[in-house]
CSV table of C-alpha atoms in Angstrom, one decimal:
chain,number,residue,atom,x,y,z
W,1,MET,CA,-187.8,83.9,72.6
W,2,THR,CA,-188.5,82.4,69.1
W,3,THR,CA,-188.1,78.7,68.4
W,4,ASP,CA,-184.9,79.7,66.7
W,5,ALA,CA,-183.3,81.0,70.0
W,6,VAL,CA,-184.5,77.7,71.7
W,7,LEU,CA,-182.9,75.5,69.0
W,8,ASP,CA,-179.5,77.7,69.6
W,9,LYS,CA,-179.8,76.1,73.2
W,10,VAL,CA,-180.4,72.5,72.0
W,11,LEU,CA,-177.6,72.7,69.5
W,12,SER,CA,-175.2,74.2,72.3
W,13,LEU,CA,-176.2,71.5,74.6
W,14,SER,CA,-175.1,69.2,71.6
W,15,HIS,CA,-171.7,70.4,71.2
W,16,ALA,CA,-171.1,70.6,75.0
W,17,ALA,CA,-172.0,66.6,74.8
W,18,VAL,CA,-169.8,65.9,71.8
W,19,GLY,CA,-167.0,67.9,72.8
W,20,GLY,CA,-167.2,68.8,76.3
W,21,HIS,CA,-168.0,67.4,79.6
W,22,LEU,CA,-171.9,67.6,79.7
W,23,LEU,CA,-172.4,63.7,80.2
W,24,SER,CA,-169.5,63.4,82.9
W,25,ASP,CA,-171.8,63.8,85.9
W,26,ALA,CA,-174.7,65.3,87.8
W,27,ASP,CA,-172.9,68.7,88.3
W,28,SER,CA,-171.4,69.1,84.8
W,29,LEU,CA,-174.7,68.3,83.5
W,30,ALA,CA,-176.7,70.9,85.2
W,31,ALA,CA,-174.0,73.5,84.9
W,32,GLY,CA,-174.3,72.8,81.0
W,33,ILE,CA,-178.0,73.0,81.0
W,34,GLY,CA,-178.1,76.3,83.1
W,35,ALA,CA,-175.3,77.8,81.0
W,36,THR,CA,-177.5,77.4,77.9
W,37,GLY,CA,-180.3,79.3,79.4
W,38,TRP,CA,-182.7,76.8,81.1
W,39,SER,CA,-183.9,77.2,84.3
W,40,ARG,CA,-184.5,74.6,87.2
W,41,SER,CA,-188.0,73.7,88.2
W,42,ILE,CA,-189.1,72.1,91.4
W,43,ASP,CA,-188.9,68.6,90.1
W,44,GLY,CA,-185.5,66.7,90.1
W,45,GLY,CA,-183.8,66.9,86.8
W,46,HIS,CA,-187.1,69.1,85.4
W,47,TRP,CA,-186.0,72.3,83.7
W,48,HIS,CA,-188.1,75.0,81.8
W,49,CYS,CA,-187.1,77.6,79.2
W,50,PRO,CA,-188.1,80.9,80.2
W,51,ASP,CA,-190.3,83.2,78.2
W,52,GLU,CA,-191.5,79.8,76.0
W,53,SER,CA,-193.4,77.5,77.9
W,54,SER,CA,-194.1,75.2,75.2
W,55,TRP,CA,-190.4,74.0,75.6
W,56,SER,CA,-189.3,71.8,78.5
W,57,LEU,CA,-186.3,69.8,79.5
W,58,LEU,CA,-185.9,66.6,81.5
W,59,SER,CA,-182.5,65.2,82.6
W,60,SER,CA,-181.1,62.3,84.7
W,61,ASP,CA,-177.8,61.7,86.2
W,62,HIS,CA,-177.9,57.9,86.0
W,63,ALA,CA,-176.3,57.9,83.6
W,64,PRO,CA,-176.1,61.4,82.2
W,65,ASN,CA,-178.9,62.3,79.7
W,66,LEU,CA,-181.2,64.8,78.9
W,67,ALA,CA,-184.6,65.1,76.7
W,68,VAL,CA,-185.8,68.3,75.2
W,69,PHE,CA,-189.5,68.3,74.3
W,70,LEU,CA,-191.6,70.9,72.2
W,71,THR,CA,-195.2,70.5,72.7
W,72,ASP,CA,-197.9,72.7,70.5
W,73,GLU,CA,-201.1,72.1,69.2
W,74,ASP,CA,-200.2,73.3,65.6
W,75,ALA,CA,-198.4,69.9,64.2
W,76,ALA,CA,-196.9,72.2,61.2
W,77,THR,CA,-195.0,74.3,63.7
W,78,VAL,CA,-193.6,71.2,65.6
W,79,PHE,CA,-192.6,69.7,62.1
W,80,THR,CA,-190.7,72.6,60.9
W,81,ALA,CA,-189.0,73.0,64.3
W,82,GLY,CA,-188.0,69.2,63.8
W,83,GLN,CA,-186.9,69.5,60.1
W,84,GLU,CA,-184.6,73.1,61.1
W,85,LEU,CA,-183.1,71.3,64.1
W,86,ALA,CA,-182.0,68.2,61.9
W,87,ARG,CA,-180.8,70.7,59.3
W,88,ARG,CA,-178.3,72.1,61.9
W,89,LEU,CA,-177.3,68.7,63.2
W,90,ASP,CA,-176.5,67.4,60.0
W,91,GLU,CA,-174.2,70.5,59.5
W,92,PHE,CA,-172.5,70.1,63.0
W,93,GLU,CA,-168.8,69.2,62.6
W,94,GLY,CA,-168.4,66.2,64.8
W,95,LEU,CA,-171.6,64.5,64.6
W,96,THR,CA,-172.3,61.9,61.7
W,97,ARG,CA,-175.5,60.3,60.8
W,98,HIS,CA,-176.4,57.0,62.6
W,99,GLY,CA,-178.8,54.2,61.4
W,100,ALA,CA,-181.5,54.4,59.0
W,101,ASP,CA,-183.1,57.8,57.3
W,102,PRO,CA,-187.0,57.8,58.2
W,103,GLY,CA,-186.8,60.5,55.4
W,104,TRP,CA,-189.0,63.1,57.2
W,105,PRO,CA,-186.6,65.8,57.8
W,106,THR,CA,-186.6,66.7,53.9
W,107,TRP,CA,-190.4,66.2,52.9
W,108,PRO,CA,-192.3,69.5,52.3
W,109,LEU,CA,-195.1,70.5,54.7
W,110,GLY,CA,-197.6,69.8,52.1
W,111,ASP,CA,-196.1,66.4,51.4
W,112,PRO,CA,-199.0,63.9,51.8
W,113,ARG,CA,-196.7,61.2,53.5
W,114,TRP,CA,-197.6,63.7,56.6
W,115,ALA,CA,-200.8,62.7,56.8
W,116,GLU,CA,-199.9,59.1,57.4
W,117,TRP,CA,-197.0,60.1,59.5
W,118,ASN,CA,-197.4,58.7,63.5
W,119,GLY,CA,-193.8,59.1,64.8
W,120,LEU,CA,-193.9,55.8,66.0
W,121,GLY,CA,-191.3,52.5,65.5
W,122,PRO,CA,-188.2,53.1,63.5
W,123,ASP,CA,-188.9,56.8,62.7
W,124,TRP,CA,-186.2,58.7,64.9
W,125,VAL,CA,-183.1,60.4,63.5
W,126,MET,CA,-179.7,59.6,65.0
W,127,TRP,CA,-176.4,60.8,65.2
W,128,ILE,CA,-173.2,59.8,67.3
W,129,GLY,CA,-170.2,61.9,68.1
W,130,GLY,CA,-167.7,61.8,70.8
W,131,PRO,CA,-169.2,60.1,74.0
W,132,ALA,CA,-172.7,61.1,72.7
W,133,ARG,CA,-175.7,59.7,71.1
W,134,ILE,CA,-178.3,62.0,69.8
W,135,SER,CA,-181.9,61.3,68.7
W,136,LEU,CA,-184.9,63.5,67.3
W,137,ASN,CA,-188.5,62.6,66.1
W,138,VAL,CA,-191.6,64.6,65.6
W,139,SER,CA,-195.1,63.2,66.3
W,140,PRO,CA,-198.7,64.6,65.5
W,141,ALA,CA,-201.4,64.3,67.8
W,142,TYR,CA,-201.9,60.6,68.9
W,143,GLN,CA,-204.5,59.1,71.0
W,144,PRO,CA,-204.2,55.1,71.5
W,145,GLY,CA,-206.8,55.0,74.3
W,146,ARG,CA,-208.0,57.5,77.4
W,147,TYR,CA,-205.1,59.9,76.8
W,148,ARG,CA,-204.3,62.1,74.1
W,149,SER,CA,-200.6,63.1,73.0
W,150,PRO,CA,-200.6,66.5,71.2
W,151,PRO,CA,-198.3,67.3,68.6
W,152,HIS,CA,-194.7,66.7,69.8
W,153,LEU,CA,-190.7,67.2,69.2
W,154,HIS,CA,-188.9,64.7,71.1
W,155,PHE,CA,-185.0,65.4,71.0
W,156,GLN,CA,-182.4,63.4,73.4
W,157,ILE,CA,-179.1,63.1,74.2
W,158,GLU,CA,-177.6,60.1,76.0
W,159,ARG,CA,-173.9,58.3,76.7
W,160,LEU,CA,-173.0,55.9,74.0
W,161,ASP,CA,-171.5,53.3,76.8
W,162,THR,CA,-175.0,53.4,78.3
W,163,PRO,CA,-177.6,50.6,77.4
W,164,SER,CA,-180.6,51.9,75.8
W,165,GLU,CA,-183.0,50.5,78.7
W,166,GLY,CA,-180.7,52.7,80.9
W,167,LEU,CA,-178.8,51.7,84.0
W,168,PRO,CA,-180.4,49.3,86.6
W,169,VAL,CA,-181.4,50.8,89.9
W,170,ASP,CA,-178.7,51.1,92.7
W,171,HIS,CA,-179.6,51.5,96.1
W,172,GLU,CA,-176.2,51.6,97.5
W,173,ARG,CA,-175.3,54.3,94.8
W,174,ALA,CA,-178.5,56.5,96.4
W,175,ARG,CA,-176.9,56.2,99.9
W,176,ARG,CA,-173.3,56.8,98.4
W,177,ILE,CA,-174.7,60.4,97.0
W,178,LEU,CA,-176.4,61.2,100.4
W,179,ARG,CA,-173.1,60.7,101.9
W,180,SER,CA,-170.7,62.5,99.8
W,181,GLY,CA,-172.8,63.9,96.8
W,182,SER,CA,-173.3,67.6,96.1
W,183,PRO,CA,-176.5,69.2,96.3
W,184,ILE,CA,-177.0,69.3,92.7
W,185,ALA,CA,-176.5,65.4,92.8
W,186,ARG,CA,-178.9,65.0,95.8
W,187,TRP,CA,-181.5,67.0,93.6
W,188,TYR,CA,-181.3,64.6,91.1
W,189,LEU,CA,-181.5,61.7,93.3
W,190,ALA,CA,-184.6,63.0,94.6
W,191,ALA,CA,-186.3,62.5,91.4
W,192,GLU,CA,-185.8,58.7,91.4
W,193,ASN,CA,-188.6,56.7,91.2
W,194,ASP,CA,-187.2,53.6,93.0
W,195,LEU,CA,-185.6,54.8,96.5
W,196,PRO,CA,-185.1,52.8,99.8
W,197,GLN,CA,-187.2,54.5,102.6
W,198,ASP,CA,-184.0,55.7,104.6
W,199,VAL,CA,-182.7,57.4,101.4
W,200,ILE,CA,-186.2,59.3,101.2
W,201,ASN,CA,-186.3,60.4,104.8
W,202,ALA,CA,-182.6,61.7,104.6
W,203,LEU,CA,-183.6,63.4,101.5
W,204,GLN,CA,-186.6,64.9,103.6
W,205,ARG,CA,-184.2,66.4,106.1
W,206,ASP,CA,-181.5,68.0,103.4
W,207,ASP,CA,-180.1,71.0,104.2
W,208,ASP,CA,-181.0,72.4,100.7
W,209,THR,CA,-184.4,73.5,100.3
W,210,ALA,CA,-184.3,72.7,96.5
W,211,VAL,CA,-183.6,68.8,97.5
W,212,VAL,CA,-186.6,68.7,100.0
W,213,ALA,CA,-188.9,70.3,97.5
W,214,ALA,CA,-187.9,67.8,94.7
W,215,VAL,CA,-188.5,64.7,96.9
W,216,GLU,CA,-191.4,66.0,98.4
W,217,SER,CA,-192.6,66.5,94.7
W,218,GLY,CA,-191.7,63.3,93.4
W,219,GLU,CA,-193.7,61.5,96.1
W,220,LYS,CA,-196.7,61.1,93.4
W,221,PHE,CA,-194.3,59.4,90.9
W,222,ARG,CA,-192.6,56.9,93.7
W,223,THR,CA,-196.3,55.8,94.6
W,224,MET,CA,-197.4,55.5,90.9
W,225,HIS,CA,-193.9,53.2,90.2
W,226,ALA,CA,-194.4,51.2,93.2
W,227,ALA,CA,-198.2,50.5,91.7
W,228,ALA,CA,-197.2,49.7,88.5
W,229,GLN,CA,-194.2,47.4,89.9
W,230,GLU,CA,-196.6,45.8,92.1
W,231,HIS,CA,-199.0,45.0,89.0
W,232,MET,CA,-196.2,43.6,87.1
W,233,ARG,CA,-195.3,41.5,89.8
W,234,ARG,CA,-198.9,39.8,90.5
W,235,GLN,CA,-199.3,39.2,86.2
W,236,GLU,CA,-196.0,37.1,86.8
W,237,ASP,CA,-197.3,35.1,89.7
W,238,LEU,CA,-200.7,34.3,87.6
W,239,PRO,CA,-200.7,30.4,86.5
């Protein structure tokens, strides 16, 4: 599969978000992602692109949103893919540019500005259309501390009516999904970092093996989240 073919998948998701029901609920989100050729991974909300391991997709249903990533050690590959995707989105009827223009979508690859580019700060290209907000950025390799981030493209689709920081944790919502949600909704629920123990226990006994696998896989993330929350609480308690 070529980069162009994956970009076609991303554009199809954009069309479904702007003019369809992609962002309506968990089932619509998963159906739309699957219809464009992505395959479900074990972790809840995670998808992979068959035959193209450098591309991945992460989605959540609270509220419905998704992010697509291209990771490649060749920064030029990432920048070129980002520019081509930006060009196609600019030509997409129903989408309009929103916010400041960072300029990078039209820079030649040999432009000296790339040498100073870090992909941080107000460097996103954004569009709005229908109920959706679409954002795109590209970043070179970056290592602020111990961990190195390779060159990558980050594309995301969100609902316009959702705060940028996302929706607050809602344990009663989690229990409602357990009682009446679809297997797909429970698969998404299993990926959430902040779940009460009774919900985790029920997901571990779920009839759907994909849900069980997702909640077991998510244990490491819940442990890290709980440790981070405890650290923050201790910092707040310091005099």
